[in-house]
Amino acid sequence: SSGINAEYGGCPTCFTKDREKVTETRTRSFEERYEKTVEITDSFKRSGYTVVEMWEHEWKALRKTVTLPTKYLYPMEENYRLTEQTILGGIQNGTLFGAAEVDIHVPEELKEKFSEMTPLFKNTTISAKDIGEYMTDVLRESGEVFRERRNLIGSMFASKILLITPLLKWYLDNGLVVTKLYQFIQFQPSPCFKQFADNVSNDR
């Protein structure tokens, strides 16, 4: 068996200052992290694994000499910490593909445009206070009691909804507003079942 262990935390070459320092946000010093890394690596080796180890400074030197096949396999440091504005801009211009968890709503000036068909769909709990005056009157006249239930509904807003980027792009292009981005998961756009579909088609 072989294992790949890529390490950089605590590297004595990458982190030379304050190696013994512990702070509120750094509960273990760089030296402790380095010693723990060495301990784990030695454990792998004793178990019979071939460990291929690369530290941060080695990675930085290597990436200057090779052309990486795809940024999705080996993201650069500048892709690790994108701002919310950069992510939403990348989704809207088509350079970022994946899924995003957001708070989103139709602004007041566009509600009439979407009044016939609300653009957002979500699963939510519906109670008696949510059903409106007309349905309240219908239930009162029929003697029925509305019981709280969970339904898929159309809406003008959604909180912490996970959307694929092509749909989110459509929302942004049509004036909907994202007020908060919780997380973004990036994927490489590709037909994931192409090989399976080709095999089925060729075997027919």
PDB file of C-alpha atoms in Angstrom:
ATOM      1  CA  SER A   1       0.000   0.000   0.000  1.00  0.00           C
ATOM      2  CA  SER A   2       1.064   3.618  -0.464  1.00  0.00           C
ATOM      3  CA  GLY A   3      -0.178   6.829   1.102  1.00  0.00           C
ATOM      4  CA  ILE A   4       0.195  10.484   0.204  1.00  0.00           C
ATOM      5  CA  ASN A   5       0.651  12.886   3.066  1.00  0.00           C
ATOM      6  CA  ALA A   6       0.902  16.576   2.092  1.00  0.00           C
ATOM      7  CA  GLU A   7       1.889  18.718   5.070  1.00  0.00           C
ATOM      8  CA  TYR A   8       2.725  22.352   5.653  1.00  0.00           C
ATOM      9  CA  GLY A   9       1.431  23.333   9.110  1.00  0.00           C
ATOM     10  CA  GLY A  10       4.359  23.910  11.448  1.00  0.00           C
ATOM     11  CA  CYS A  11       7.072  23.526   8.808  1.00  0.00           C
ATOM     12  CA  PRO A  12      10.341  24.925  10.242  1.00  0.00           C
ATOM     13  CA  THR A  13      11.193  26.440   6.844  1.00  0.00           C
ATOM     14  CA  CYS A  14       7.804  28.073   6.241  1.00  0.00           C
ATOM     15  CA  PHE A  15       7.251  29.241   9.826  1.00  0.00           C
ATOM     16  CA  THR A  16      10.480  30.499  11.372  1.00  0.00           C
ATOM     17  CA  LYS A  17       9.195  33.134  13.822  1.00  0.00           C
ATOM     18  CA  ASP A  18       7.576  32.579  17.230  1.00  0.00           C
ATOM     19  CA  ARG A  19       7.638  28.802  16.847  1.00  0.00           C
ATOM     20  CA  GLU A  20       6.939  28.250  20.538  1.00  0.00           C
ATOM     21  CA  LYS A  21       4.269  30.973  20.805  1.00  0.00           C
ATOM     22  CA  VAL A  22       0.708  30.049  21.819  1.00  0.00           C
ATOM     23  CA  THR A  23      -2.135  32.577  21.533  1.00  0.00           C
ATOM     24  CA  GLU A  24      -5.938  32.654  21.898  1.00  0.00           C
ATOM     25  CA  THR A  25      -6.337  31.704  18.242  1.00  0.00           C
ATOM     26  CA  ARG A  26      -3.283  29.430  18.058  1.00  0.00           C
ATOM     27  CA  THR A  27      -3.734  26.828  20.782  1.00  0.00           C
ATOM     28  CA  ARG A  28      -0.733  24.777  19.613  1.00  0.00           C
ATOM     29  CA  SER A  29       2.607  26.298  18.697  1.00  0.00           C
ATOM     30  CA  PHE A  30       4.195  25.755  15.279  1.00  0.00           C
ATOM     31  CA  GLU A  31       6.814  23.565  16.936  1.00  0.00           C
ATOM     32  CA  GLU A  32       4.128  21.351  18.520  1.00  0.00           C
ATOM     33  CA  ARG A  33       2.392  21.047  15.151  1.00  0.00           C
ATOM     34  CA  TYR A  34       5.660  20.122  13.466  1.00  0.00           C
ATOM     35  CA  GLU A  35       6.454  17.465  16.067  1.00  0.00           C
ATOM     36  CA  LYS A  36       2.943  16.036  15.710  1.00  0.00           C
ATOM     37  CA  THR A  37       3.338  15.916  11.918  1.00  0.00           C
ATOM     38  CA  VAL A  38       6.638  14.051  12.238  1.00  0.00           C
ATOM     39  CA  GLU A  39       5.019  11.639  14.693  1.00  0.00           C
ATOM     40  CA  ILE A  40       2.134  10.901  12.292  1.00  0.00           C
ATOM     41  CA  THR A  41       4.507  10.476   9.335  1.00  0.00           C
ATOM     42  CA  ASP A  42       6.681   8.050  11.297  1.00  0.00           C
ATOM     43  CA  SER A  43       3.564   6.103  12.266  1.00  0.00           C
ATOM     44  CA  PHE A  44       2.617   5.712   8.601  1.00  0.00           C
ATOM     45  CA  LYS A  45       6.106   4.518   7.731  1.00  0.00           C
ATOM     46  CA  ARG A  46       6.148   1.996  10.590  1.00  0.00           C
ATOM     47  CA  SER A  47       2.829   0.661   9.268  1.00  0.00           C
ATOM     48  CA  GLY A  48       4.413  -0.082   5.918  1.00  0.00           C
ATOM     49  CA  TYR A  49       3.142   2.885   3.929  1.00  0.00           C
ATOM     50  CA  THR A  50       5.246   4.819   1.463  1.00  0.00           C
ATOM     51  CA  VAL A  51       4.778   8.434   2.486  1.00  0.00           C
ATOM     52  CA  VAL A  52       5.212  11.172  -0.105  1.00  0.00           C
ATOM     53  CA  GLU A  53       5.550  14.398   1.829  1.00  0.00           C
ATOM     54  CA  MET A  54       5.455  17.939   0.449  1.00  0.00           C
ATOM     55  CA  TRP A  55       5.736  21.092   2.519  1.00  0.00           C
ATOM     56  CA  GLU A  56       4.362  24.486   1.597  1.00  0.00           C
ATOM     57  CA  HIS A  57       7.697  25.949   0.462  1.00  0.00           C
ATOM     58  CA  GLU A  58       8.314  22.868  -1.688  1.00  0.00           C
ATOM     59  CA  TRP A  59       4.871  23.206  -3.256  1.00  0.00           C
ATOM     60  CA  LYS A  60       5.434  26.882  -4.047  1.00  0.00           C
ATOM     61  CA  ALA A  61       8.761  26.051  -5.718  1.00  0.00           C
ATOM     62  CA  LEU A  62       7.216  23.160  -7.680  1.00  0.00           C
ATOM     63  CA  ARG A  63       4.258  25.101  -9.052  1.00  0.00           C
ATOM     64  CA  LYS A  64       6.636  27.612 -10.639  1.00  0.00           C
ATOM     65  CA  THR A  65       8.182  24.867 -12.753  1.00  0.00           C
ATOM     66  CA  VAL A  66       5.143  22.846 -13.887  1.00  0.00           C
ATOM     67  CA  THR A  67       1.866  23.504 -15.706  1.00  0.00           C
ATOM     68  CA  LEU A  68      -1.007  22.161 -13.631  1.00  0.00           C
ATOM     69  CA  PRO A  69      -3.717  20.301 -15.612  1.00  0.00           C
ATOM     70  CA  THR A  70      -6.679  22.030 -13.975  1.00  0.00           C
ATOM     71  CA  LYS A  71      -7.193  24.587 -11.237  1.00  0.00           C
ATOM     72  CA  TYR A  72     -10.013  22.430  -9.830  1.00  0.00           C
ATOM     73  CA  LEU A  73      -7.565  19.695  -8.888  1.00  0.00           C
ATOM     74  CA  TYR A  74      -4.924  22.011  -7.456  1.00  0.00           C
ATOM     75  CA  PRO A  75      -6.459  25.362  -6.461  1.00  0.00           C
ATOM     76  CA  MET A  76      -4.026  28.226  -5.977  1.00  0.00           C
ATOM     77  CA  GLU A  77      -3.798  30.194  -2.769  1.00  0.00           C
ATOM     78  CA  GLU A  78      -5.676  33.131  -4.309  1.00  0.00           C
ATOM     79  CA  ASN A  79      -8.713  30.886  -4.809  1.00  0.00           C
ATOM     80  CA  TYR A  80      -8.901  29.867  -1.159  1.00  0.00           C
ATOM     81  CA  ARG A  81     -10.263  33.152   0.200  1.00  0.00           C
ATOM     82  CA  LEU A  82     -12.619  34.753  -2.288  1.00  0.00           C
ATOM     83  CA  THR A  83     -14.802  37.601  -1.101  1.00  0.00           C
ATOM     84  CA  GLU A  84     -18.583  37.341  -1.266  1.00  0.00           C
ATOM     85  CA  GLN A  85     -18.627  39.970  -4.015  1.00  0.00           C
ATOM     86  CA  THR A  86     -16.031  38.060  -6.057  1.00  0.00           C
ATOM     87  CA  ILE A  87     -17.944  34.792  -5.761  1.00  0.00           C
ATOM     88  CA  LEU A  88     -21.277  36.323  -6.754  1.00  0.00           C
ATOM     89  CA  GLY A  89     -19.599  38.172  -9.607  1.00  0.00           C
ATOM     90  CA  GLY A  90     -17.975  34.956 -10.804  1.00  0.00           C
ATOM     91  CA  ILE A  91     -21.319  33.157 -10.688  1.00  0.00           C
ATOM     92  CA  GLN A  92     -23.000  35.928 -12.656  1.00  0.00           C
ATOM     93  CA  ASN A  93     -20.311  36.104 -15.364  1.00  0.00           C
ATOM     94  CA  GLY A  94     -20.098  32.326 -15.629  1.00  0.00           C
ATOM     95  CA  THR A  95     -16.523  31.796 -14.408  1.00  0.00           C
ATOM     96  CA  LEU A  96     -17.570  29.986 -11.207  1.00  0.00           C
ATOM     97  CA  PHE A  97     -19.674  26.831 -11.269  1.00  0.00           C
ATOM     98  CA  GLY A  98     -21.066  24.867  -8.363  1.00  0.00           C
ATOM     99  CA  ALA A  99     -23.565  25.476  -5.567  1.00  0.00           C
ATOM    100  CA  ALA A 100     -24.073  28.365  -3.163  1.00  0.00           C
ATOM    101  CA  GLU A 101     -26.017  28.661   0.090  1.00  0.00           C
ATOM    102  CA  VAL A 102     -27.570  32.129   0.273  1.00  0.00           C
ATOM    103  CA  ASP A 103     -30.249  34.438   1.622  1.00  0.00           C
ATOM    104  CA  ILE A 104     -32.062  35.847  -1.412  1.00  0.00           C
ATOM    105  CA  HIS A 105     -35.180  37.900  -2.087  1.00  0.00           C
ATOM    106  CA  VAL A 106     -37.175  39.736  -4.743  1.00  0.00           C
ATOM    107  CA  PRO A 107     -36.785  43.498  -4.212  1.00  0.00           C
ATOM    108  CA  GLU A 108     -39.939  45.514  -3.636  1.00  0.00           C
ATOM    109  CA  GLU A 109     -39.890  47.128  -7.086  1.00  0.00           C
ATOM    110  CA  LEU A 110     -39.928  43.713  -8.831  1.00  0.00           C
ATOM    111  CA  LYS A 111     -42.667  42.026  -6.813  1.00  0.00           C
ATOM    112  CA  GLU A 112     -45.363  43.013  -9.295  1.00  0.00           C
ATOM    113  CA  LYS A 113     -43.313  41.480 -12.122  1.00  0.00           C
ATOM    114  CA  PHE A 114     -43.171  38.142 -10.279  1.00  0.00           C
ATOM    115  CA  SER A 115     -46.647  38.330  -8.721  1.00  0.00           C
ATOM    116  CA  GLU A 116     -48.163  35.770 -11.090  1.00  0.00           C
ATOM    117  CA  MET A 117     -45.342  33.239 -10.650  1.00  0.00           C
ATOM    118  CA  THR A 118     -43.040  33.596  -7.661  1.00  0.00           C
ATOM    119  CA  PRO A 119     -39.468  32.696  -8.620  1.00  0.00           C
ATOM    120  CA  LEU A 120     -38.193  30.986  -5.450  1.00  0.00           C
ATOM    121  CA  PHE A 121     -39.265  27.530  -4.316  1.00  0.00           C
ATOM    122  CA  LYS A 122     -38.608  26.192  -0.848  1.00  0.00           C
ATOM    123  CA  ASN A 123     -39.747  23.637   1.696  1.00  0.00           C
ATOM    124  CA  THR A 124     -41.154  25.373   4.745  1.00  0.00           C
ATOM    125  CA  THR A 125     -43.613  24.907   7.593  1.00  0.00           C
ATOM    126  CA  ILE A 126     -47.031  26.494   6.946  1.00  0.00           C
ATOM    127  CA  SER A 127     -49.230  27.532   9.870  1.00  0.00           C
ATOM    128  CA  ALA A 128     -52.744  29.021   9.989  1.00  0.00           C
ATOM    129  CA  LYS A 129     -51.390  32.577  10.094  1.00  0.00           C
ATOM    130  CA  ASP A 130     -49.667  32.053   6.729  1.00  0.00           C
ATOM    131  CA  ILE A 131     -52.639  31.048   4.576  1.00  0.00           C
ATOM    132  CA  GLY A 132     -54.234  34.467   4.010  1.00  0.00           C
ATOM    133  CA  GLU A 133     -57.715  35.901   4.522  1.00  0.00           C
ATOM    134  CA  TYR A 134     -59.454  34.041   1.676  1.00  0.00           C
ATOM    135  CA  MET A 135     -58.402  30.550   2.745  1.00  0.00           C
ATOM    136  CA  THR A 136     -59.084  31.455   6.377  1.00  0.00           C
ATOM    137  CA  ASP A 137     -62.668  32.326   5.407  1.00  0.00           C
ATOM    138  CA  VAL A 138     -63.018  29.088   3.390  1.00  0.00           C
ATOM    139  CA  LEU A 139     -61.895  26.997   6.354  1.00  0.00           C
ATOM    140  CA  ARG A 140     -64.176  28.891   8.736  1.00  0.00           C
ATOM    141  CA  GLU A 141     -67.212  28.341   6.491  1.00  0.00           C
ATOM    142  CA  SER A 142     -66.421  24.652   6.016  1.00  0.00           C
ATOM    143  CA  GLY A 143     -65.782  24.084   9.694  1.00  0.00           C
ATOM    144  CA  GLU A 144     -62.370  22.597   8.979  1.00  0.00           C
ATOM    145  CA  VAL A 145     -59.287  23.273  11.045  1.00  0.00           C
ATOM    146  CA  PHE A 146     -55.959  24.055   9.388  1.00  0.00           C
ATOM    147  CA  ARG A 147     -53.191  21.834  10.693  1.00  0.00           C
ATOM    148  CA  GLU A 148     -49.597  22.990  10.545  1.00  0.00           C
ATOM    149  CA  ARG A 149     -47.736  21.186   7.767  1.00  0.00           C
ATOM    150  CA  ARG A 150     -44.545  21.284   5.753  1.00  0.00           C
ATOM    151  CA  ASN A 151     -44.953  22.107   2.056  1.00  0.00           C
ATOM    152  CA  LEU A 152     -43.035  23.040  -1.059  1.00  0.00           C
ATOM    153  CA  ILE A 153     -44.122  26.590  -1.874  1.00  0.00           C
ATOM    154  CA  GLY A 154     -43.337  29.466  -4.192  1.00  0.00           C
ATOM    155  CA  SER A 155     -42.004  32.541  -2.462  1.00  0.00           C
ATOM    156  CA  MET A 156     -40.480  35.986  -2.861  1.00  0.00           C
ATOM    157  CA  PHE A 157     -37.649  35.203  -0.452  1.00  0.00           C
ATOM    158  CA  ALA A 158     -35.596  32.307   0.888  1.00  0.00           C
ATOM    159  CA  SER A 159     -33.112  31.927   3.731  1.00  0.00           C
ATOM    160  CA  LYS A 160     -30.083  29.608   3.657  1.00  0.00           C
ATOM    161  CA  ILE A 161     -31.244  28.027   0.400  1.00  0.00           C
ATOM    162  CA  LEU A 162     -28.753  25.918  -1.562  1.00  0.00           C
ATOM    163  CA  LEU A 163     -28.835  26.817  -5.257  1.00  0.00           C
ATOM    164  CA  ILE A 164     -26.876  25.561  -8.230  1.00  0.00           C
ATOM    165  CA  THR A 165     -24.998  28.401  -9.874  1.00  0.00           C
ATOM    166  CA  PRO A 166     -26.850  28.427 -13.254  1.00  0.00           C
ATOM    167  CA  LEU A 167     -30.127  29.012 -11.378  1.00  0.00           C
ATOM    168  CA  LEU A 168     -28.554  31.589  -9.073  1.00  0.00           C
ATOM    169  CA  LYS A 169     -27.125  33.353 -12.138  1.00  0.00           C
ATOM    170  CA  TRP A 170     -30.658  33.563 -13.590  1.00  0.00           C
ATOM    171  CA  TYR A 171     -31.951  35.040 -10.346  1.00  0.00           C
ATOM    172  CA  LEU A 172     -29.179  37.656 -10.273  1.00  0.00           C
ATOM    173  CA  ASP A 173     -29.628  38.499 -13.950  1.00  0.00           C
ATOM    174  CA  ASN A 174     -33.345  39.072 -13.316  1.00  0.00           C
ATOM    175  CA  GLY A 175     -32.881  41.435 -10.403  1.00  0.00           C
ATOM    176  CA  LEU A 176     -33.126  39.245  -7.293  1.00  0.00           C
ATOM    177  CA  VAL A 177     -30.840  40.308  -4.438  1.00  0.00           C
ATOM    178  CA  VAL A 178     -28.502  38.115  -2.387  1.00  0.00           C
ATOM    179  CA  THR A 179     -28.070  39.586   1.089  1.00  0.00           C
ATOM    180  CA  LYS A 180     -25.807  36.891   2.528  1.00  0.00           C
ATOM    181  CA  LEU A 181     -23.575  34.121   1.173  1.00  0.00           C
ATOM    182  CA  TYR A 182     -22.995  31.307   3.669  1.00  0.00           C
ATOM    183  CA  GLN A 183     -20.886  28.926   1.619  1.00  0.00           C
ATOM    184  CA  PHE A 184     -19.869  28.181  -1.952  1.00  0.00           C
ATOM    185  CA  ILE A 185     -18.937  24.734  -3.263  1.00  0.00           C
ATOM    186  CA  GLN A 186     -17.043  24.808  -6.551  1.00  0.00           C
ATOM    187  CA  PHE A 187     -17.239  22.029  -9.110  1.00  0.00           C
ATOM    188  CA  GLN A 188     -15.669  21.456 -12.490  1.00  0.00           C
ATOM    189  CA  PRO A 189     -18.530  21.598 -15.006  1.00  0.00           C
ATOM    190  CA  SER A 190     -18.595  18.324 -16.920  1.00  0.00           C
ATOM    191  CA  PRO A 191     -21.143  15.691 -18.000  1.00  0.00           C
ATOM    192  CA  CYS A 192     -20.577  13.344 -15.056  1.00  0.00           C
ATOM    193  CA  PHE A 193     -22.571  10.407 -16.509  1.00  0.00           C
ATOM    194  CA  LYS A 194     -21.296  10.721 -20.101  1.00  0.00           C
ATOM    195  CA  GLN A 195     -19.220   7.537 -19.974  1.00  0.00           C
ATOM    196  CA  PHE A 196     -22.131   5.566 -18.519  1.00  0.00           C
ATOM    197  CA  ALA A 197     -24.551   6.925 -21.135  1.00  0.00           C
ATOM    198  CA  ASP A 198     -22.078   6.142 -23.923  1.00  0.00           C
ATOM    199  CA  ASN A 199     -21.611   2.584 -22.648  1.00  0.00           C
ATOM    200  CA  VAL A 200     -25.375   1.990 -22.510  1.00  0.00           C
ATOM    201  CA  SER A 201     -25.826   3.458 -25.990  1.00  0.00           C
ATOM    202  CA  ASN A 202     -22.958   1.457 -27.501  1.00  0.00           C
ATOM    203  CA  ASP A 203     -24.130  -1.819 -25.956  1.00  0.00           C
ATOM    204  CA  ARG A 204     -27.687  -1.576 -27.318  1.00  0.00           C
TER     205      ARG A 204
END
